[in-house]
Tab-separated table of C-alpha atoms (C1' of nucleotides) in Angstrom:
chain	number	residue	atom	x	y	z
A	195	MET	CA	17.352	82.951	106.758
A	196	PRO	CA	16.007	84.372	110.053
A	197	ALA	CA	14.522	87.806	109.422
A	198	ARG	CA	16.759	90.690	110.249
A	199	GLN	CA	15.811	92.097	113.492
A	200	THR	CA	18.582	94.480	114.790
A	201	PRO	CA	20.527	95.387	111.595
A	202	LYS	CA	23.980	96.637	112.174
A	203	PRO	CA	24.654	99.917	113.039
A	204	ARG	CA	25.701	101.727	109.774
A	205	ALA	CA	28.224	104.213	109.783
A	206	SER	CA	26.910	107.736	109.639
A	207	ARG	CA	26.210	109.035	105.995
A	208	ARG	CA	28.816	111.656	106.533
A	209	THR	CA	31.711	109.679	107.163
A	210	PRO	CA	33.873	108.760	104.032
A	211	GLU	CA	33.903	104.968	104.849
A	212	ALA	CA	30.132	104.743	104.033
A	213	ARG	CA	30.573	104.273	100.091
A	214	PRO	CA	26.785	105.623	99.238
A	215	TYR	CA	25.057	102.729	97.300
A	216	HIS	CA	24.029	105.197	94.806
A	217	HIS	CA	27.134	106.739	93.104
A	218	GLY	CA	27.135	110.463	92.488
A	219	ASP	CA	27.895	110.451	88.543
A	220	LEU	CA	28.843	107.044	87.796
A	221	ARG	CA	29.026	107.839	83.908
A	222	ARG	CA	31.077	110.928	84.570
A	223	VAL	CA	33.588	108.894	86.713
A	224	LEU	CA	33.821	105.947	84.261
A	225	ILE	CA	34.776	108.332	81.490
A	226	ASP	CA	37.282	110.218	83.502
A	227	ALA	CA	38.657	106.607	84.676
A	228	ALA	CA	38.724	105.246	81.119
A	229	LEU	CA	40.562	108.273	79.838
A	230	GLN	CA	42.977	107.845	82.767
A	231	LEU	CA	43.526	104.088	81.707
A	232	ALA	CA	44.108	105.294	78.165
A	233	ALA	CA	46.704	107.874	78.943
A	234	GLU	CA	48.402	105.296	80.909
A	235	GLY	CA	49.195	103.494	78.078
A	236	GLY	CA	47.050	100.378	78.777
A	237	GLU	CA	43.973	98.963	77.261
A	238	VAL	CA	40.818	100.431	78.222
A	239	SER	CA	38.578	97.812	79.787
A	240	VAL	CA	35.166	98.467	81.198
A	241	ARG	CA	35.796	96.294	84.134
A	242	GLU	CA	39.063	98.169	85.051
A	243	ALA	CA	36.764	101.550	84.767
A	244	ALA	CA	34.556	99.850	87.044
A	245	ARG	CA	37.237	98.871	89.355
A	246	ARG	CA	38.532	102.043	89.651
A	247	ALA	CA	34.994	103.734	90.125
A	248	THR	CA	34.664	100.999	93.047
A	249	VAL	CA	31.554	99.395	91.363
A	250	SER	CA	30.655	96.068	90.362
A	251	PRO	CA	31.451	94.952	86.619
A	252	GLY	CA	27.817	95.108	85.602
A	253	ALA	CA	27.465	98.915	86.728
A	254	PRO	CA	28.783	100.586	83.718
A	255	PHE	CA	26.054	99.193	81.734
A	256	ARG	CA	23.434	100.843	83.247
A	257	HIS	CA	25.037	103.645	81.868
A	258	PHE	CA	26.528	102.848	78.544
A	259	PRO	CA	24.852	100.055	76.343
A	260	ASN	CA	28.282	98.800	75.523
A	261	ARG	CA	31.990	99.258	75.282
A	262	ASP	CA	31.932	101.049	72.204
A	263	ALA	CA	29.437	103.643	73.476
A	264	LEU	CA	31.639	103.985	76.807
A	265	MET	CA	34.773	104.633	74.225
A	266	ALA	CA	32.605	107.339	72.172
A	267	ALA	CA	32.114	109.213	75.394
A	268	VAL	CA	35.643	109.054	75.914
A	269	ALA	CA	36.351	110.452	72.260
A	270	GLU	CA	33.948	113.020	72.751
A	271	GLU	CA	35.380	114.323	76.040
A	272	ALA	CA	39.299	114.008	74.513
A	273	GLN	CA	37.837	115.720	71.359
A	274	ARG	CA	36.722	118.616	73.246
A	275	ARG	CA	39.995	119.043	75.014
A	276	PHE	CA	41.717	119.020	71.426
A	277	ARG	CA	39.345	121.480	70.137
A	278	ALA	CA	39.924	123.743	73.089
A	279	GLU	CA	43.739	123.673	72.390
A	280	ILE	CA	43.386	124.583	68.534
A	281	ASP	CA	40.681	127.130	69.216
A	282	LEU	CA	43.456	128.981	71.449
A	283	ALA	CA	46.318	128.358	69.326
A	284	LEU	CA	43.732	130.074	66.402
A	285	ALA	CA	43.163	132.939	68.618
A	286	GLU	CA	46.888	134.109	69.012
A	287	ALA	CA	47.512	133.433	65.201
A	288	PRO	CA	47.692	136.292	62.583
A	289	THR	CA	45.080	136.960	60.329
A	290	ASP	CA	46.934	136.121	57.147
A	291	PRO	CA	45.177	132.753	55.910
A	292	LEU	CA	48.212	130.946	55.107
A	293	ALA	CA	49.575	131.725	58.263
A	294	ARG	CA	46.483	130.675	60.053
A	295	PHE	CA	46.545	127.651	58.207
A	296	ARG	CA	50.083	127.149	59.423
A	297	ALA	CA	49.111	127.475	62.963
A	298	PHE	CA	46.306	125.302	62.719
A	299	GLY	CA	48.484	122.476	61.562
A	300	LEU	CA	50.985	122.863	63.797
A	301	ALA	CA	48.348	122.910	66.870
A	302	TYR	CA	46.775	119.709	65.723
A	303	VAL	CA	50.251	117.819	65.504
A	304	ARG	CA	51.246	119.225	69.107
A	305	SER	CA	47.952	118.321	70.969
A	306	ALA	CA	48.026	114.999	69.066
A	307	MET	CA	51.567	114.449	70.349
A	308	ARG	CA	50.619	115.757	74.051
A	309	ASN	CA	48.407	113.033	74.348
A	310	PRO	CA	48.854	110.295	72.004
A	311	ALA	CA	46.319	107.747	73.507
A	312	HIS	CA	43.211	110.062	73.331
A	313	PHE	CA	44.322	111.173	69.795
A	314	GLU	CA	44.321	107.542	68.865
A	315	ILE	CA	40.965	106.934	70.463
A	316	ILE	CA	39.604	109.814	68.472
A	317	SER	CA	41.056	109.200	65.158
A	318	THR	CA	41.066	105.297	64.754
A	319	GLY	CA	38.023	103.506	63.635
A	320	ARG	CA	38.457	100.383	65.911
A	321	TYR	CA	36.911	101.518	68.764
A	322	PHE	CA	33.531	102.768	67.857
A	323	VAL	CA	31.780	104.187	64.673
A	324	HIS	CA	32.531	107.572	64.687
A	325	SER	CA	29.762	108.575	62.713
A	326	SER	CA	27.352	107.287	65.640
A	327	SER	CA	28.485	110.204	67.591
A	328	ALA	CA	26.470	113.417	66.491
A	329	GLU	CA	29.128	115.705	68.326
A	330	LEU	CA	32.148	114.162	67.037
A	331	THR	CA	30.498	114.418	63.552
A	332	ARG	CA	29.154	117.984	64.149
A	333	ASP	CA	32.771	118.847	65.353
A	334	ASN	CA	34.703	117.563	62.829
A	335	ALA	CA	32.711	118.904	59.918
A	336	GLU	CA	33.512	122.450	61.624
A	337	LEU	CA	37.305	121.589	61.290
A	338	VAL	CA	36.679	120.677	57.857
A	339	ALA	CA	34.810	123.915	56.933
A	340	LEU	CA	37.564	126.121	58.942
A	341	THR	CA	40.319	124.558	56.653
A	342	GLU	CA	38.169	125.233	53.502
A	343	ARG	CA	37.568	128.961	54.457
A	344	MET	CA	41.470	129.469	55.251
A	345	LEU	CA	42.155	128.155	51.739
A	346	THR	CA	39.267	130.097	50.088
A	347	GLU	CA	40.520	133.198	51.478
A	348	ALA	CA	44.241	132.455	50.682
A	349	ALA	CA	43.181	131.709	47.041
A	350	GLU	CA	41.065	134.947	46.900
A	351	GLN	CA	44.052	136.719	47.894
A	352	GLY	CA	46.360	135.030	45.206
A	353	LEU	CA	48.489	133.523	47.730
A	354	LEU	CA	48.240	130.029	46.185
A	355	ARG	CA	49.631	128.327	42.948
A	356	SER	CA	46.753	125.993	42.367
A	357	ALA	CA	43.192	126.606	42.346
A	358	ASP	CA	42.351	123.101	43.410
A	359	LEU	CA	41.828	123.612	47.042
A	360	LYS	CA	40.223	120.534	47.879
A	361	ARG	CA	43.495	118.573	46.833
A	362	ILE	CA	45.499	121.050	48.852
A	363	GLN	CA	43.026	120.422	51.919
A	364	ILE	CA	43.315	116.706	51.790
A	365	ALA	CA	47.076	116.736	51.196
A	366	GLY	CA	47.564	118.881	54.165
A	367	ARG	CA	45.363	116.868	56.405
A	368	ALA	CA	47.261	113.854	55.112
A	369	LEU	CA	50.407	115.471	55.989
A	370	VAL	CA	49.402	116.744	59.489
A	371	TYR	CA	47.674	113.394	60.300
A	372	GLY	CA	50.453	110.953	58.947
A	373	PHE	CA	53.117	113.054	61.031
A	374	ALA	CA	51.165	112.708	64.099
A	375	ARG	CA	50.245	108.992	63.706
A	376	MET	CA	54.019	108.374	62.666
A	377	ASN	CA	54.692	109.710	66.489
A	378	LEU	CA	52.010	107.874	67.731
A	379	ASP	CA	52.911	104.060	66.100
A	380	GLY	CA	56.543	104.877	67.127
A	381	HIS	CA	57.874	105.479	63.557
A	382	PHE	CA	60.345	108.103	63.857
A	383	PRO	CA	63.243	106.273	65.269
A	384	ARG	CA	63.250	103.983	62.510
A	385	TRP	CA	63.336	107.041	60.103
A	386	GLY	CA	66.182	108.634	62.027
A	387	VAL	CA	64.227	111.380	63.831
A	388	GLU	CA	65.223	111.440	67.413
A	389	GLU	CA	62.795	112.602	70.246
A	390	GLY	CA	64.173	116.028	70.874
A	391	GLU	CA	63.814	116.476	67.251
A	392	ILE	CA	60.339	115.664	66.526
A	393	GLU	CA	58.874	119.199	67.496
A	394	ARG	CA	61.032	121.084	65.215
A	395	MET	CA	60.600	118.543	62.464
A	396	ALA	CA	56.772	119.207	62.761
A	397	GLU	CA	57.248	122.727	62.145
A	398	GLY	CA	59.889	122.216	59.114
A	399	VAL	CA	57.225	119.862	57.093
A	400	ILE	CA	54.259	122.182	57.741
A	401	ASP	CA	56.430	124.981	56.439
A	402	LEU	CA	57.897	122.963	53.646
A	403	PHE	CA	53.962	122.155	52.610
A	404	ILE	CA	52.963	125.850	52.808
A	405	ALA	CA	56.176	126.818	50.831
A	406	GLY	CA	55.272	124.571	48.027
A	407	ILE	CA	51.382	125.732	47.747
A	408	ALA	CA	52.346	129.411	48.033
A	409	LYS	CA	52.856	131.538	44.890
A	410	ARG	CA	56.211	133.097	45.186
B	201	MET	CA	39.962	51.108	81.615
B	202	PRO	CA	40.852	47.866	79.767
B	203	ALA	CA	43.748	47.521	77.979
B	204	ARG	CA	43.029	47.750	73.937
B	205	GLN	CA	43.506	44.575	72.564
B	206	THR	CA	42.412	45.148	69.134
B	207	PRO	CA	42.891	48.879	67.921
B	208	LYS	CA	40.195	49.979	65.639
B	209	PRO	CA	41.318	50.041	62.275
B	210	ARG	CA	42.764	53.387	61.588
B	211	ALA	CA	41.944	54.970	58.136
B	212	SER	CA	44.803	54.730	55.495
B	213	ARG	CA	47.331	57.378	55.785
B	214	ARG	CA	46.762	58.710	52.635
B	215	THR	CA	42.733	59.214	53.020
B	216	PRO	CA	42.291	62.699	53.977
B	217	GLU	CA	39.823	62.058	56.645
B	218	ALA	CA	43.043	60.810	58.731
B	219	ARG	CA	44.148	63.982	60.188
B	220	PRO	CA	47.696	63.344	61.302
B	221	TYR	CA	48.467	63.925	64.877
B	222	HIS	CA	51.585	65.731	63.787
B	223	HIS	CA	50.629	68.656	61.499
B	224	GLY	CA	52.472	69.394	58.467
B	225	ASP	CA	53.625	72.884	59.189
B	226	LEU	CA	51.324	74.374	61.607
B	227	ARG	CA	53.247	77.458	62.095
B	228	ARG	CA	52.659	78.242	58.521
B	229	VAL	CA	49.081	77.110	58.367
B	230	LEU	CA	48.727	79.505	61.772
B	231	ILE	CA	50.149	82.445	60.145
B	232	ASP	CA	47.956	81.910	56.946
B	233	ALA	CA	44.813	81.630	59.142
B	234	ALA	CA	45.845	84.873	60.894
B	235	LEU	CA	46.411	86.675	57.756
B	236	GLN	CA	42.798	85.549	56.758
B	237	LEU	CA	41.160	86.495	59.938
B	238	ALA	CA	42.835	90.267	59.645
B	239	ALA	CA	41.680	90.532	55.843
B	240	GLU	CA	38.151	89.420	57.057
B	241	GLY	CA	38.122	92.473	59.163
B	242	GLY	CA	37.801	90.771	62.550
B	243	GLU	CA	40.430	90.671	65.312
B	244	VAL	CA	43.313	88.069	64.977
B	245	SER	CA	42.775	85.885	68.035
B	246	VAL	CA	45.203	82.856	68.661
B	247	ARG	CA	42.281	80.541	69.400
B	248	GLU	CA	40.287	81.475	66.519
B	249	ALA	CA	43.524	80.803	64.261
B	250	ALA	CA	43.806	77.412	65.986
B	251	ARG	CA	40.397	76.825	65.095
B	252	ARG	CA	41.045	77.194	61.617
B	253	ALA	CA	43.944	75.104	61.829
B	254	THR	CA	41.819	72.350	63.688
B	255	VAL	CA	44.448	71.957	66.524
B	256	SER	CA	44.032	72.760	70.189
B	257	PRO	CA	44.042	75.936	71.610
B	258	GLY	CA	47.515	75.166	73.451
B	259	ALA	CA	49.192	74.148	69.962
B	260	PRO	CA	49.984	77.593	68.680
B	261	PHE	CA	52.060	78.221	71.880
B	262	ARG	CA	54.596	75.122	70.995
B	263	HIS	CA	55.321	77.506	67.762
B	264	PHE	CA	54.977	80.867	69.027
B	265	PRO	CA	55.836	82.235	72.680
B	266	ASN	CA	52.691	84.256	72.825
B	267	ARG	CA	50.112	86.397	70.512
B	268	ASP	CA	52.543	89.239	69.797
B	269	ALA	CA	54.947	86.775	68.119
B	270	LEU	CA	52.361	85.679	65.742
B	271	MET	CA	51.513	89.046	65.193
B	272	ALA	CA	55.075	89.675	64.172
B	273	ALA	CA	55.159	86.817	61.961
B	274	VAL	CA	52.077	87.883	60.232
B	275	ALA	CA	53.734	91.400	59.707
B	276	GLU	CA	56.685	89.635	58.208
B	277	GLU	CA	54.824	88.238	55.988
B	278	ALA	CA	52.368	91.088	55.130
B	279	GLN	CA	55.603	93.228	54.810
B	280	ARG	CA	57.065	90.802	52.229
B	281	ARG	CA	54.080	90.873	49.958
B	282	PHE	CA	53.757	95.006	50.312
B	283	ARG	CA	57.366	94.963	49.354
B	284	ALA	CA	57.168	92.949	46.389
B	285	GLU	CA	54.376	95.120	45.000
B	286	ILE	CA	56.296	97.941	45.570
B	287	ASP	CA	59.460	96.423	43.967
B	288	LEU	CA	57.351	95.680	40.977
B	289	ALA	CA	56.157	99.166	40.537
B	290	LEU	CA	59.492	100.398	41.080
B	291	ALA	CA	60.899	98.037	38.220
B	292	GLU	CA	58.669	99.753	35.632
B	293	ALA	CA	59.134	103.062	37.056
B	294	PRO	CA	61.240	105.416	34.729
B	295	THR	CA	64.827	106.490	35.593
B	296	ASP	CA	64.290	110.489	36.567
B	297	PRO	CA	64.634	110.501	40.450
B	298	LEU	CA	61.334	112.496	41.080
B	299	ALA	CA	59.256	110.115	38.858
B	300	ARG	CA	60.675	107.341	40.760
B	301	PHE	CA	59.826	109.230	43.923
B	302	ARG	CA	56.250	109.363	42.623
B	303	ALA	CA	56.063	105.894	41.630
B	304	PHE	CA	57.269	104.785	44.955
B	305	GLY	CA	54.863	106.873	47.080
B	306	LEU	CA	52.114	105.949	44.643
B	307	ALA	CA	52.815	102.265	44.992
B	308	TYR	CA	52.850	102.522	48.911
B	309	VAL	CA	49.542	104.177	49.034
B	310	ARG	CA	47.994	101.496	46.504
B	311	SER	CA	49.479	98.809	48.430
B	312	ALA	CA	47.986	100.135	51.814
B	313	MET	CA	44.464	100.709	50.325
B	314	ARG	CA	44.751	97.274	48.763
B	315	ASN	CA	44.910	95.280	52.051
B	316	PRO	CA	44.123	97.736	54.888
B	317	ALA	CA	44.324	95.069	57.391
B	318	HIS	CA	47.500	93.804	56.816
B	319	PHE	CA	48.851	97.356	56.443
B	320	GLU	CA	47.818	98.271	60.066
B	321	ILE	CA	49.310	95.202	61.576
B	322	ILE	CA	52.747	96.270	60.017
B	323	SER	CA	51.979	99.971	60.774
B	324	THR	CA	50.588	100.051	64.395
B	325	GLY	CA	52.886	99.612	67.332
B	326	ARG	CA	50.057	98.200	69.192
B	327	TYR	CA	50.261	94.657	68.044
B	328	PHE	CA	54.152	93.753	68.650
B	329	VAL	CA	57.269	95.355	69.074
B	330	HIS	CA	58.451	96.582	65.750
B	331	SER	CA	62.135	96.516	66.440
B	332	SER	CA	62.109	93.064	68.201
B	333	SER	CA	61.605	91.669	64.523
B	334	ALA	CA	65.116	91.637	62.688
B	335	GLU	CA	63.309	91.179	59.273
B	336	LEU	CA	61.021	94.432	59.415
B	337	THR	CA	63.855	96.425	60.727
B	338	ARG	CA	66.225	95.729	57.851
B	339	ASP	CA	63.357	95.918	55.423
B	340	ASN	CA	62.355	99.144	56.708
B	341	ALA	CA	65.857	100.493	56.640
B	342	GLU	CA	66.187	99.561	53.123
B	343	LEU	CA	63.140	101.674	52.210
B	344	VAL	CA	64.528	104.513	54.142
B	345	ALA	CA	67.947	104.301	52.522
B	346	LEU	CA	65.890	103.880	49.076
B	347	THR	CA	63.983	107.123	49.275
B	348	GLU	CA	66.968	108.853	50.611
B	349	ARG	CA	69.034	107.770	47.726
B	350	MET	CA	66.281	109.109	45.194
B	351	LEU	CA	66.172	112.581	46.779
B	352	THR	CA	70.161	112.646	46.771
B	353	GLU	CA	69.966	111.708	43.129
B	354	ALA	CA	67.278	114.749	42.215
B	355	ALA	CA	69.180	117.249	44.597
B	356	GLU	CA	72.617	116.432	42.557
B	357	GLN	CA	70.447	116.735	39.465
B	358	GLY	CA	69.486	120.257	40.709
B	359	LEU	CA	65.630	119.192	40.508
B	360	LEU	CA	64.827	120.399	43.950
B	361	ARG	CA	64.203	123.792	45.601
B	362	SER	CA	65.371	122.823	48.860
B	363	ALA	CA	68.537	121.433	50.277
B	364	ASP	CA	67.041	119.985	53.316
B	365	LEU	CA	66.777	116.490	52.183
B	366	LYS	CA	65.567	114.792	55.232
B	367	ARG	CA	62.720	117.254	55.780
B	368	ILE	CA	61.618	116.389	52.428
B	369	GLN	CA	61.786	112.724	52.999
B	370	ILE	CA	59.655	113.016	56.205
B	371	ALA	CA	57.208	115.187	54.728
B	372	GLY	CA	56.656	112.847	52.010
B	373	ARG	CA	56.417	109.767	54.501
B	374	ALA	CA	54.272	111.757	56.620
B	375	LEU	CA	52.031	112.573	53.240
B	376	VAL	CA	51.697	108.967	51.869
B	377	TYR	CA	51.324	107.395	55.499
B	378	GLY	CA	48.670	109.807	56.483
B	379	PHE	CA	46.945	109.289	53.292
B	380	ALA	CA	46.863	105.594	53.727
B	381	ARG	CA	45.868	105.888	57.412
B	382	MET	CA	42.910	108.196	56.600
B	383	ASN	CA	41.659	105.605	54.136
B	384	LEU	CA	42.086	102.786	56.884
B	385	ASP	CA	40.671	104.769	59.732
B	386	GLY	CA	37.534	105.734	57.355
B	387	HIS	CA	38.271	109.540	57.634
B	388	PHE	CA	37.605	110.187	53.725
B	389	PRO	CA	33.834	110.101	54.003
B	390	ARG	CA	33.937	113.087	56.865
B	391	TRP	CA	36.538	114.827	54.575
B	392	GLY	CA	34.046	114.612	51.489
B	393	VAL	CA	36.050	111.897	49.474
B	394	GLU	CA	34.060	109.369	48.051
B	395	GLU	CA	34.746	106.359	47.494
B	396	GLY	CA	35.672	106.266	43.601
B	397	GLU	CA	37.606	109.230	43.952
B	398	ILE	CA	40.235	107.829	46.451
B	399	GLU	CA	42.514	106.457	44.007
B	400	ARG	CA	42.749	109.752	41.685
B	401	MET	CA	43.015	111.845	44.867
B	402	ALA	CA	46.130	109.824	45.991
B	403	GLU	CA	47.750	110.625	42.764
B	404	GLY	CA	46.680	114.423	43.177
B	405	VAL	CA	47.978	114.799	46.574
B	406	ILE	CA	51.516	113.440	45.568
B	407	ASP	CA	51.877	115.241	42.480
B	408	LEU	CA	50.787	118.264	44.599
B	409	PHE	CA	53.613	117.609	46.854
B	410	ILE	CA	56.268	116.675	44.183
B	411	ALA	CA	55.496	120.067	42.278
B	412	GLY	CA	55.797	121.981	45.602
B	413	ILE	CA	59.465	120.216	46.213
B	414	ALA	CA	60.513	120.554	42.809
B	415	LYS	CA	62.569	123.698	41.257
B	416	ARG	CA	60.815	125.151	38.283
C	182	DA	C1'	58.724	66.363	69.306
C	183	DC	C1'	54.661	67.850	68.862
C	184	DC	C1'	49.588	68.088	70.252
C	185	DT	C1'	45.382	67.449	73.496
C	186	DG	C1'	42.380	69.217	76.871
C	187	DA	C1'	41.764	70.801	81.546
C	188	DA	C1'	42.754	74.542	84.036
C	189	DC	C1'	43.448	79.763	85.433
C	190	DA	C1'	42.795	84.550	85.296
C	191	DC	C1'	41.243	87.927	82.388
C	192	DC	C1'	37.362	89.883	79.443
C	193	DG	C1'	32.124	92.005	77.617
C	194	DT	C1'	27.820	91.301	78.823
C	195	DT	C1'	23.182	89.831	80.970
C	196	DC	C1'	20.152	89.423	84.657
C	197	DA	C1'	17.781	88.261	88.839
C	198	DA	C1'	17.891	90.135	93.263
C	199	DG	C1'	18.911	93.696	96.220
C	200	DT	C1'	18.800	98.679	98.190
D	204	DA	C1'	16.000	104.330	89.763
D	205	DC	C1'	20.593	102.328	90.462
D	206	DC	C1'	23.783	98.667	91.643
D	207	DT	C1'	25.292	93.949	93.213
D	208	DG	C1'	27.025	89.480	92.341
D	209	DA	C1'	26.912	85.425	90.107
D	210	DA	C1'	26.718	83.491	85.691
D	211	DC	C1'	27.888	82.756	80.278
D	212	DA	C1'	30.834	82.672	76.447
D	213	DC	C1'	34.949	84.759	75.083
D	214	DC	C1'	40.176	85.099	75.259
D	215	DG	C1'	45.677	84.294	76.258
D	216	DT	C1'	48.449	81.258	78.331
D	217	DT	C1'	50.120	77.063	80.951
D	218	DC	C1'	51.222	72.362	81.994
D	219	DA	C1'	50.508	67.748	82.864
D	220	DA	C1'	49.350	63.912	80.027
D	221	DG	C1'	49.117	61.669	75.897
D	222	DT	C1'	50.850	59.916	70.824
DNA sequence: ACCTGAACACCGTTCAAGT
DNA sequence: ACCTGAACACCGTTCAAGT
């Protein structure tokens, strides 16, 4: 190979055609691409994310040790968005602890239904080890503590039939998680719940649950 | 290549070393291999199932048009086993409709916990299109009808607070499905429920739910 | 009729080489 | 310091050829 003497004129650095060799923030771009891939309903592949970021197949591995690490980063971003929606709903909720419990459950289900693919990445243990993300672990602990406080308050105000708060907490969790997953996993048609009915049904089952635990 | 004149003596057909060219029931063997792969916690791959059946990578496609079809067959088999467990539990249950509802829910959760990987294959929409299996569709419809009858009976006997049976049915379903999935998806540690506590908690949440819907 | 084995287009991941 | 591009071991799927 002859030594290059006259390098072929490169396009000016300012023209858009001149893709810079160094990406601005490839990590960020890969996470966004993966988030989009998931939202489009397909499998998230590292190679496809790389393609969308117009980098080579090996490039992502300079930013993530493996696919799981990318998925964990995706889950963290998705979790932040869900969390923001829930915090917003709680900010608008009344002060009555059972009303807040209701608002919390409804906001959870609605967020999950608004973006099922992102909900799945966060929820399922398949894509990465949840506990390996400090952010997800901390965020989850906050939500657990939040529901605990609501129930404790409700009990203190004599609003509950039972004193077994943990049981109520887990049952409530299972209810909303199960509802969100029935939606995600496509169970509702089989159970005679039509598309347009799901939203009202979410309210219905949460109200039923709260009526069941409330002293009357 | 010279024409073969003296074929090398083949082992007698009865010796186990003589793997027959035609498999006895490859379809069956592939399903069992896939069931085992899932139970071992790994991904189910057609190639690995073929390896376990000691056939070539292409052989499975003589029995299943694609991977999804194999997964559907696996789900059908897993569903039959779950169904058998549930029927057994119901046969031993008392005649009181709410007691039967409770027994049903508990049997469901227990079956799911006894074999999480098989439970997931049946439940998740990821592996194949559920409605494309007539057997799964029929079986599911039977379970839906079964819970419907229990609740109708309970209502007729004046055992329920609310007359909205569909809402109760969906809530109950979401509860047990959510509980089973929390287990499968590894949520219980984060929610402070320890391994040895899960079984009792399952009873606890179902009892809580039934107490909530029952007239008292 | 059923199975083999090579082939193809994918995937995750590694690594020398380039900028 | 970051990215390319070839390479490797996987995967699902197809198909001519064998039995």
